[in-house]
Amino acid sequence: MSVARRPYLALIFVAAIAVTGCNSGGGSTSAGLASPAPPTAASPGTGTAAPVQPSEQDRMWLREIHQGNLAETQAGQLAESKGSAEEVKALGTMLVKDHTQLDEEVVRTAEQLGVELPTSTSGEQKEVMTALRDASRAEFDEEFVTAMRVAHVQAIAATKKEIQNGTSPQVKQLAQKALPALEQHLAEIEKIPGAGTPAPDSGAPETS
């Protein structure tokens, strides 16, 4: 079945801002994200440090990237076991490794800033995972790669928004470290056959 006939796959990990620091060498990468130090601001007249409170933009990004980490780790594990092409299996391994490492940083940062994170993936992410699990082996690679491409294009846009509009130095620092890795993930995805740009209207009838 054509990926174009499953438009909800375009929703793959809308919250999957899940990205990580990675190196381009080999089939596996390492996020290499250092724990950012909690930023503080001196309270006027007291000389004591007060924590910098995150804005709603900061909170939203942390929640979404956490859900994305959970979702892409699950998808990566599925690709490792169900993928046919070696490139797909390698991409799955990369996503599992990198997103697991990034999520440790996200959870730690959220705890430091008092931000409550979701305990599971979003409804759209659950639907996509169900679709990938139900896909035949012949369909899986194309659907997985296309979904990952959409997720990372959206992730880049969301992360750039956090870098530009966020107010917490700690959260912005994490986003700044994630962005190059997200772009590297997308570059690796686009090397795999079938990762071309989806049609603007995926539900449009096919023509010969």
CSV table of C-alpha atoms in Angstrom, one decimal:
chain,number,residue,atom,x,y,z
A,1,MET,CA,0.0,0.0,0.0
A,2,SER,CA,1.4,3.4,-0.9
A,3,VAL,CA,2.4,5.7,1.8
A,4,ALA,CA,0.6,8.5,0.1
A,5,ARG,CA,-2.7,6.7,0.8
A,6,ARG,CA,-2.1,6.9,4.5
A,7,PRO,CA,-2.3,10.6,5.2
A,8,TYR,CA,-2.2,10.3,8.9
A,9,LEU,CA,1.4,9.2,8.6
A,10,ALA,CA,2.2,12.8,7.8
A,11,LEU,CA,1.3,13.4,11.5
A,12,ILE,CA,4.2,11.2,12.6
A,13,PHE,CA,5.5,12.5,15.8
A,14,VAL,CA,4.2,16.0,15.4
A,15,ALA,CA,5.6,16.4,18.8
A,16,ALA,CA,8.7,14.4,17.8
A,17,ILE,CA,11.0,17.2,18.2
A,18,ALA,CA,13.1,14.4,19.3
A,19,VAL,CA,16.6,15.0,18.2
A,20,THR,CA,20.0,14.5,19.5
A,21,GLY,CA,23.6,15.4,19.2
A,22,CYS,CA,25.3,13.0,16.8
A,23,ASN,CA,28.3,12.4,14.7
A,24,SER,CA,28.2,11.7,11.0
A,25,GLY,CA,30.6,8.8,11.0
A,26,GLY,CA,29.4,5.2,10.7
A,27,GLY,CA,25.9,3.9,11.0
A,28,SER,CA,25.5,4.9,14.6
A,29,THR,CA,25.9,8.3,16.3
A,30,SER,CA,26.3,9.7,19.8
A,31,ALA,CA,24.3,12.6,21.1
A,32,GLY,CA,27.2,13.9,23.2
A,33,LEU,CA,24.9,16.3,25.1
A,34,ALA,CA,26.4,17.7,28.3
A,35,SER,CA,24.1,18.5,31.2
A,36,PRO,CA,23.5,22.3,31.1
A,37,ALA,CA,24.1,24.0,34.4
A,38,PRO,CA,20.9,25.5,35.9
A,39,PRO,CA,21.0,29.2,35.1
A,40,THR,CA,20.4,31.7,37.9
A,41,ALA,CA,19.8,35.4,38.3
A,42,ALA,CA,20.9,37.4,41.3
A,43,SER,CA,18.1,38.8,43.3
A,44,PRO,CA,18.4,42.6,43.6
A,45,GLY,CA,19.7,43.8,46.9
A,46,THR,CA,20.2,40.3,48.3
A,47,GLY,CA,23.2,38.9,46.5
A,48,THR,CA,21.4,35.5,46.4
A,49,ALA,CA,20.7,33.6,43.2
A,50,ALA,CA,17.1,33.0,42.1
A,51,PRO,CA,16.2,30.4,39.4
A,52,VAL,CA,15.2,31.6,36.0
A,53,GLN,CA,11.6,30.5,35.5
A,54,PRO,CA,10.7,28.9,32.1
A,55,SER,CA,8.2,30.5,29.8
A,56,GLU,CA,5.2,28.7,28.3
A,57,GLN,CA,7.3,28.4,25.1
A,58,ASP,CA,10.0,26.7,27.1
A,59,ARG,CA,7.6,24.4,28.9
A,60,MET,CA,5.9,23.4,25.6
A,61,TRP,CA,9.2,22.5,23.9
A,62,LEU,CA,10.3,20.4,26.8
A,63,ARG,CA,7.0,18.5,26.8
A,64,GLU,CA,6.9,18.0,23.1
A,65,ILE,CA,10.6,16.9,22.8
A,66,HIS,CA,10.0,14.4,25.6
A,67,GLN,CA,7.0,12.9,23.8
A,68,GLY,CA,9.1,12.8,20.6
A,69,ASN,CA,11.9,11.0,22.4
A,70,LEU,CA,9.5,8.4,23.6
A,71,ALA,CA,7.9,8.0,20.2
A,72,GLU,CA,11.1,7.9,18.1
A,73,THR,CA,12.7,5.4,20.5
A,74,GLN,CA,9.8,3.1,20.0
A,75,ALA,CA,9.9,3.6,16.3
A,76,GLY,CA,13.6,3.0,16.2
A,77,GLN,CA,13.2,-0.3,18.1
A,78,LEU,CA,10.6,-1.4,15.6
A,79,ALA,CA,12.8,-0.6,12.7
A,80,GLU,CA,15.7,-2.6,14.2
A,81,SER,CA,13.5,-5.7,14.3
A,82,LYS,CA,11.1,-5.2,11.4
A,83,GLY,CA,13.2,-3.2,8.8
A,84,SER,CA,14.4,-5.0,5.7
A,85,ALA,CA,17.1,-2.6,4.4
A,86,GLU,CA,20.3,-2.3,6.4
A,87,GLU,CA,20.0,1.5,6.2
A,88,VAL,CA,16.6,1.4,7.9
A,89,LYS,CA,17.9,-0.9,10.7
A,90,ALA,CA,20.9,1.4,11.2
A,91,LEU,CA,18.6,4.5,11.3
A,92,GLY,CA,16.5,2.7,13.9
A,93,THR,CA,19.6,2.0,16.1
A,94,MET,CA,20.7,5.6,15.8
A,95,LEU,CA,17.3,7.0,16.9
A,96,VAL,CA,17.1,4.6,19.9
A,97,LYS,CA,20.6,5.6,21.1
A,98,ASP,CA,20.4,9.3,20.5
A,99,HIS,CA,16.8,9.9,21.7
A,100,THR,CA,17.4,7.8,24.9
A,101,GLN,CA,20.4,10.0,25.7
A,102,LEU,CA,18.6,13.2,24.9
A,103,ASP,CA,15.6,12.3,27.0
A,104,GLU,CA,17.8,11.9,30.1
A,105,GLU,CA,18.8,15.5,29.6
A,106,VAL,CA,15.2,16.6,29.0
A,107,VAL,CA,13.9,14.9,32.1
A,108,ARG,CA,16.7,16.3,34.2
A,109,THR,CA,16.2,19.8,32.9
A,110,ALA,CA,12.4,19.6,33.5
A,111,GLU,CA,12.9,18.4,37.0
A,112,GLN,CA,15.3,21.3,37.8
A,113,LEU,CA,12.8,23.8,36.4
A,114,GLY,CA,9.7,22.2,37.9
A,115,VAL,CA,8.1,21.4,34.5
A,116,GLU,CA,5.8,18.4,34.5
A,117,LEU,CA,6.2,16.1,31.5
A,118,PRO,CA,3.7,13.9,29.8
A,119,THR,CA,3.9,10.2,30.8
A,120,SER,CA,3.2,8.9,27.3
A,121,THR,CA,3.2,9.7,23.6
A,122,SER,CA,0.5,11.7,21.9
A,123,GLY,CA,-2.6,10.3,20.3
A,124,GLU,CA,-1.2,10.9,16.8
A,125,GLN,CA,2.1,9.2,17.7
A,126,LYS,CA,0.2,6.2,19.0
A,127,GLU,CA,-1.8,6.0,15.7
A,128,VAL,CA,1.4,6.1,13.7
A,129,MET,CA,3.0,3.4,15.8
A,130,THR,CA,0.0,1.2,15.3
A,131,ALA,CA,0.2,1.8,11.5
A,132,LEU,CA,3.9,0.9,11.5
A,133,ARG,CA,3.3,-2.2,13.5
A,134,ASP,CA,0.5,-3.3,11.2
A,135,ALA,CA,2.5,-2.6,8.0
A,136,SER,CA,3.8,-5.5,6.1
A,137,ARG,CA,7.6,-6.0,5.8
A,138,ALA,CA,7.3,-4.9,2.2
A,139,GLU,CA,5.6,-1.7,3.2
A,140,PHE,CA,7.5,-0.9,6.4
A,141,ASP,CA,10.7,0.6,5.2
A,142,GLU,CA,9.1,3.2,3.0
A,143,GLU,CA,6.5,4.1,5.6
A,144,PHE,CA,9.1,4.4,8.3
A,145,VAL,CA,11.5,6.5,6.3
A,146,THR,CA,8.8,8.8,5.1
A,147,ALA,CA,7.4,9.3,8.6
A,148,MET,CA,10.8,10.0,10.0
A,149,ARG,CA,11.5,12.6,7.4
A,150,VAL,CA,8.2,14.4,8.2
A,151,ALA,CA,9.0,14.3,11.9
A,152,HIS,CA,12.4,15.8,11.5
A,153,VAL,CA,11.3,18.6,9.2
A,154,GLN,CA,8.8,19.6,11.9
A,155,ALA,CA,11.3,19.1,14.6
A,156,ILE,CA,13.8,21.5,13.1
A,157,ALA,CA,11.1,24.2,12.8
A,158,ALA,CA,10.0,23.7,16.4
A,159,THR,CA,13.5,23.7,17.8
A,160,LYS,CA,14.4,26.9,15.9
A,161,LYS,CA,11.3,28.5,17.4
A,162,GLU,CA,12.5,27.6,20.9
A,163,ILE,CA,15.9,29.0,20.2
A,164,GLN,CA,14.4,32.3,18.9
A,165,ASN,CA,11.5,32.7,21.3
A,166,GLY,CA,12.4,30.8,24.4
A,167,THR,CA,13.4,32.7,27.6
A,168,SER,CA,15.0,30.1,29.8
A,169,PRO,CA,18.8,30.0,29.1
A,170,GLN,CA,18.9,26.4,30.3
A,171,VAL,CA,16.1,25.2,27.9
A,172,LYS,CA,17.5,27.3,25.0
A,173,GLN,CA,21.0,25.8,25.5
A,174,LEU,CA,19.5,22.3,25.2
A,175,ALA,CA,17.7,23.3,22.0
A,176,GLN,CA,20.8,24.8,20.6
A,177,LYS,CA,22.7,21.6,21.2
A,178,ALA,CA,19.8,19.5,19.7
A,179,LEU,CA,19.4,21.5,16.5
A,180,PRO,CA,22.6,20.4,14.7
A,181,ALA,CA,21.9,16.8,15.6
A,182,LEU,CA,18.3,17.0,14.3
A,183,GLU,CA,19.6,18.4,11.0
A,184,GLN,CA,22.2,15.5,10.9
A,185,HIS,CA,19.4,13.0,11.5
A,186,LEU,CA,17.4,14.5,8.6
A,187,ALA,CA,20.5,14.3,6.3
A,188,GLU,CA,20.9,10.6,7.2
A,189,ILE,CA,17.2,10.0,6.6
A,190,GLU,CA,17.4,11.6,3.1
A,191,LYS,CA,20.2,9.3,2.1
A,192,ILE,CA,17.8,6.4,2.3
A,193,PRO,CA,15.8,5.6,-0.9
A,194,GLY,CA,12.2,6.5,-0.5
A,195,ALA,CA,12.8,9.6,1.7
A,196,GLY,CA,11.8,12.1,-0.9
A,197,THR,CA,9.6,15.1,-0.1
A,198,PRO,CA,6.0,14.0,0.4
A,199,ALA,CA,3.4,15.5,-1.9
A,200,PRO,CA,1.6,18.6,-0.4
A,201,ASP,CA,-1.7,16.9,-0.7
A,202,SER,CA,-1.1,13.3,0.3
A,203,GLY,CA,-4.8,12.5,-0.1
A,204,ALA,CA,-5.0,13.6,-3.7
A,205,PRO,CA,-5.9,10.8,-6.2
A,206,GLU,CA,-3.0,9.3,-8.1
A,207,THR,CA,-2.7,10.0,-11.8
A,208,SER,CA,-0.9,8.0,-14.5
